[in-house]
Amino acid sequence: MTWNRLCTLLDDDPQVGEAVALALAAATDDTDTDAAWAALIDALDEAGALACLDRADTGDLLVDAVAPLPRVARAAREGDVDLGAVVDVDDLTEAIALANATLAVVGLELIALDEEDGDDDCLPLVAVGTDDVAEITALVEALGHRLLPVG
């Protein structure tokens, strides 16, 4: 149930939950969630709901990476969000903070998942509902994982 809820909060694509369920079914130990966590990150990436940024990236690369995320793209199509001001920011942390301030107007926020055994330079970002961040954080922690600080 916890994994299902987390998948739903992170992305609308049912294939994300299906990928995690397959990983959980293949796990040899009920307490081993690493394979499910890796499957979650991979499925979000495959669904186009994950933007991986290098920590040395700048605002223009952040905008290029997050603009196609389904929730951000939907808000942009509806004319409710413009990330243009983020383009000129040279520091990724500051760019994410500005992007989050801009996205907050439409109830979205960028969060970063900890890839744990993944690329240390990659900051995997997902756009989620602002009202869901506390629940997502609690679910992630309950499952033995963590979000990374952003902006």
mmCIF file of C-alpha atoms in Angstrom:
data_model
loop_
_atom_site.group_PDB
_atom_site.id
_atom_site.type_symbol
_atom_site.label_atom_id
_atom_site.label_comp_id
_atom_site.label_asym_id
_atom_site.label_seq_id
_atom_site.Cartn_x
_atom_site.Cartn_y
_atom_site.Cartn_z
ATOM 1 C CA MET A 1 0.000 0.000 0.000
ATOM 2 C CA THR A 2 2.771 2.422 0.905
ATOM 3 C CA TRP A 3 4.603 1.844 -2.373
ATOM 4 C CA ASN A 4 1.370 2.223 -4.365
ATOM 5 C CA ARG A 5 0.590 5.525 -2.710
ATOM 6 C CA LEU A 6 4.133 6.816 -3.260
ATOM 7 C CA CYS A 7 4.057 5.875 -6.948
ATOM 8 C CA THR A 8 0.705 7.624 -7.387
ATOM 9 C CA LEU A 9 1.963 10.796 -5.715
ATOM 10 C CA LEU A 10 5.137 10.881 -7.802
ATOM 11 C CA ASP A 11 3.558 10.314 -11.213
ATOM 12 C CA ASP A 12 0.209 9.626 -12.876
ATOM 13 C CA ASP A 13 1.586 6.868 -15.132
ATOM 14 C CA PRO A 14 0.356 3.456 -13.869
ATOM 15 C CA GLN A 15 3.470 1.792 -15.317
ATOM 16 C CA VAL A 16 5.506 3.346 -12.491
ATOM 17 C CA GLY A 17 3.524 1.397 -9.903
ATOM 18 C CA GLU A 18 3.617 -1.732 -12.036
ATOM 19 C CA ALA A 19 7.416 -1.609 -12.281
ATOM 20 C CA VAL A 20 7.746 -1.232 -8.522
ATOM 21 C CA ALA A 21 5.267 -4.069 -7.902
ATOM 22 C CA LEU A 22 7.325 -6.360 -10.164
ATOM 23 C CA ALA A 23 10.510 -5.456 -8.290
ATOM 24 C CA LEU A 24 8.824 -6.112 -4.948
ATOM 25 C CA ALA A 25 7.495 -9.474 -6.170
ATOM 26 C CA ALA A 26 10.983 -10.488 -7.275
ATOM 27 C CA ALA A 27 12.587 -9.471 -3.950
ATOM 28 C CA THR A 28 13.761 -12.354 -1.799
ATOM 29 C CA ASP A 29 13.271 -10.414 1.439
ATOM 30 C CA ASP A 30 10.268 -8.247 2.356
ATOM 31 C CA THR A 31 12.557 -5.731 4.031
ATOM 32 C CA ASP A 32 14.784 -5.339 0.965
ATOM 33 C CA THR A 33 13.433 -2.228 -0.722
ATOM 34 C CA ASP A 34 16.540 -1.281 -2.698
ATOM 35 C CA ALA A 35 15.376 -3.061 -5.864
ATOM 36 C CA ALA A 36 11.952 -1.418 -5.634
ATOM 37 C CA TRP A 37 13.555 2.001 -5.085
ATOM 38 C CA ALA A 38 15.792 1.511 -8.125
ATOM 39 C CA ALA A 39 12.777 0.322 -10.135
ATOM 40 C CA LEU A 40 10.855 3.422 -9.038
ATOM 41 C CA ILE A 41 13.592 5.758 -10.242
ATOM 42 C CA ASP A 42 13.993 3.853 -13.517
ATOM 43 C CA ALA A 43 10.223 3.807 -14.125
ATOM 44 C CA LEU A 44 9.924 7.540 -13.438
ATOM 45 C CA ASP A 45 12.729 8.102 -15.923
ATOM 46 C CA GLU A 46 11.082 5.881 -18.538
ATOM 47 C CA ALA A 47 7.758 7.693 -18.004
ATOM 48 C CA GLY A 48 9.490 11.020 -18.662
ATOM 49 C CA ALA A 49 8.721 12.180 -15.129
ATOM 50 C CA LEU A 50 12.338 12.402 -13.935
ATOM 51 C CA ALA A 51 14.907 15.051 -14.794
ATOM 52 C CA CYS A 52 18.521 14.221 -13.970
ATOM 53 C CA LEU A 53 20.711 17.275 -13.475
ATOM 54 C CA ASP A 54 24.407 17.502 -12.794
ATOM 55 C CA ARG A 55 25.040 19.466 -9.607
ATOM 56 C CA ALA A 56 27.190 21.888 -11.625
ATOM 57 C CA ASP A 57 24.341 22.655 -14.058
ATOM 58 C CA THR A 58 22.776 26.089 -14.337
ATOM 59 C CA GLY A 59 19.272 27.491 -14.673
ATOM 60 C CA ASP A 60 19.086 27.116 -18.437
ATOM 61 C CA LEU A 61 19.818 23.390 -18.185
ATOM 62 C CA LEU A 62 17.329 23.062 -15.336
ATOM 63 C CA VAL A 63 14.592 24.627 -17.460
ATOM 64 C CA ASP A 64 15.484 22.381 -20.410
ATOM 65 C CA ALA A 65 15.283 19.318 -18.148
ATOM 66 C CA VAL A 66 12.103 20.088 -16.194
ATOM 67 C CA ALA A 67 9.997 21.731 -18.913
ATOM 68 C CA PRO A 68 9.093 18.349 -20.490
ATOM 69 C CA LEU A 69 8.111 16.742 -17.163
ATOM 70 C CA PRO A 70 4.408 15.892 -17.558
ATOM 71 C CA ARG A 71 3.107 18.080 -14.724
ATOM 72 C CA VAL A 72 5.303 21.052 -15.651
ATOM 73 C CA ALA A 73 4.510 20.712 -19.352
ATOM 74 C CA ARG A 74 0.777 20.576 -18.586
ATOM 75 C CA ALA A 75 0.984 23.761 -16.515
ATOM 76 C CA ALA A 76 3.000 25.495 -19.248
ATOM 77 C CA ARG A 77 0.480 24.471 -21.938
ATOM 78 C CA GLU A 78 -2.297 25.931 -19.833
ATOM 79 C CA GLY A 79 -0.284 29.158 -19.620
ATOM 80 C CA ASP A 80 -0.049 29.031 -15.856
ATOM 81 C CA VAL A 81 3.737 28.811 -15.501
ATOM 82 C CA ASP A 82 6.736 30.469 -17.132
ATOM 83 C CA LEU A 83 10.208 29.381 -16.045
ATOM 84 C CA GLY A 84 11.940 32.033 -18.168
ATOM 85 C CA ALA A 85 13.423 33.837 -15.154
ATOM 86 C CA VAL A 86 15.237 30.640 -14.118
ATOM 87 C CA VAL A 87 17.301 30.511 -17.327
ATOM 88 C CA ASP A 88 19.788 33.182 -16.256
ATOM 89 C CA VAL A 89 20.565 31.732 -12.807
ATOM 90 C CA ASP A 90 24.109 30.321 -12.648
ATOM 91 C CA ASP A 91 23.793 28.236 -9.458
ATOM 92 C CA LEU A 92 21.641 25.086 -9.603
ATOM 93 C CA THR A 93 20.469 25.382 -5.995
ATOM 94 C CA GLU A 94 19.335 28.964 -6.581
ATOM 95 C CA ALA A 95 17.760 27.964 -9.904
ATOM 96 C CA ILE A 96 15.754 25.185 -8.222
ATOM 97 C CA ALA A 97 14.614 27.584 -5.489
ATOM 98 C CA LEU A 98 13.427 30.081 -8.113
ATOM 99 C CA ALA A 99 11.788 27.320 -10.162
ATOM 100 C CA ASN A 100 9.987 26.081 -7.057
ATOM 101 C CA ALA A 101 8.774 29.596 -6.257
ATOM 102 C CA THR A 102 7.466 29.861 -9.828
ATOM 103 C CA LEU A 103 5.906 26.393 -9.801
ATOM 104 C CA ALA A 104 4.266 26.987 -6.406
ATOM 105 C CA VAL A 105 1.775 29.275 -8.135
ATOM 106 C CA VAL A 106 0.341 26.189 -9.855
ATOM 107 C CA GLY A 107 0.764 23.892 -6.834
ATOM 108 C CA LEU A 108 3.927 22.129 -7.976
ATOM 109 C CA GLU A 109 7.346 21.626 -6.431
ATOM 110 C CA LEU A 110 10.555 19.953 -7.546
ATOM 111 C CA ILE A 111 11.880 17.292 -5.192
ATOM 112 C CA ALA A 112 15.045 15.216 -5.508
ATOM 113 C CA LEU A 113 15.142 11.480 -4.959
ATOM 114 C CA ASP A 114 18.288 9.955 -3.497
ATOM 115 C CA GLU A 115 19.606 7.442 -6.037
ATOM 116 C CA GLU A 116 21.767 5.937 -3.285
ATOM 117 C CA ASP A 117 23.911 3.639 -5.436
ATOM 118 C CA GLY A 118 23.460 5.783 -8.532
ATOM 119 C CA ASP A 119 25.494 8.565 -10.063
ATOM 120 C CA ASP A 120 26.703 10.934 -7.331
ATOM 121 C CA ASP A 121 26.663 13.845 -9.759
ATOM 122 C CA CYS A 122 23.046 13.242 -10.766
ATOM 123 C CA LEU A 123 20.287 15.100 -8.974
ATOM 124 C CA PRO A 124 17.087 13.248 -9.972
ATOM 125 C CA LEU A 125 14.208 15.747 -9.869
ATOM 126 C CA VAL A 126 10.485 15.036 -9.995
ATOM 127 C CA ALA A 127 7.666 17.608 -10.125
ATOM 128 C CA VAL A 128 5.027 16.813 -7.515
ATOM 129 C CA GLY A 129 2.066 18.535 -5.942
ATOM 130 C CA THR A 130 3.153 20.999 -3.275
ATOM 131 C CA ASP A 131 0.461 19.670 -0.945
ATOM 132 C CA ASP A 132 1.890 16.155 -1.340
ATOM 133 C CA VAL A 133 5.511 16.873 -0.377
ATOM 134 C CA ALA A 134 5.105 16.132 3.345
ATOM 135 C CA GLU A 135 3.328 12.843 2.633
ATOM 136 C CA ILE A 136 5.910 11.868 0.006
ATOM 137 C CA THR A 137 8.722 12.619 2.456
ATOM 138 C CA ALA A 138 7.075 10.509 5.163
ATOM 139 C CA LEU A 139 6.445 7.600 2.784
ATOM 140 C CA VAL A 140 9.996 7.688 1.431
ATOM 141 C CA GLU A 141 11.417 7.676 4.952
ATOM 142 C CA ALA A 142 9.048 4.899 6.071
ATOM 143 C CA LEU A 143 10.384 2.811 3.202
ATOM 144 C CA GLY A 144 13.977 3.379 4.341
ATOM 145 C CA HIS A 145 14.997 5.911 1.708
ATOM 146 C CA ARG A 146 15.296 9.685 1.534
ATOM 147 C CA LEU A 147 14.824 12.783 -0.515
ATOM 148 C CA LEU A 148 17.776 15.062 -1.150
ATOM 149 C CA PRO A 149 17.649 18.728 -0.183
ATOM 150 C CA VAL A 150 17.013 21.122 -3.076
ATOM 151 C CA GLY A 151 16.764 24.882 -3.514
#
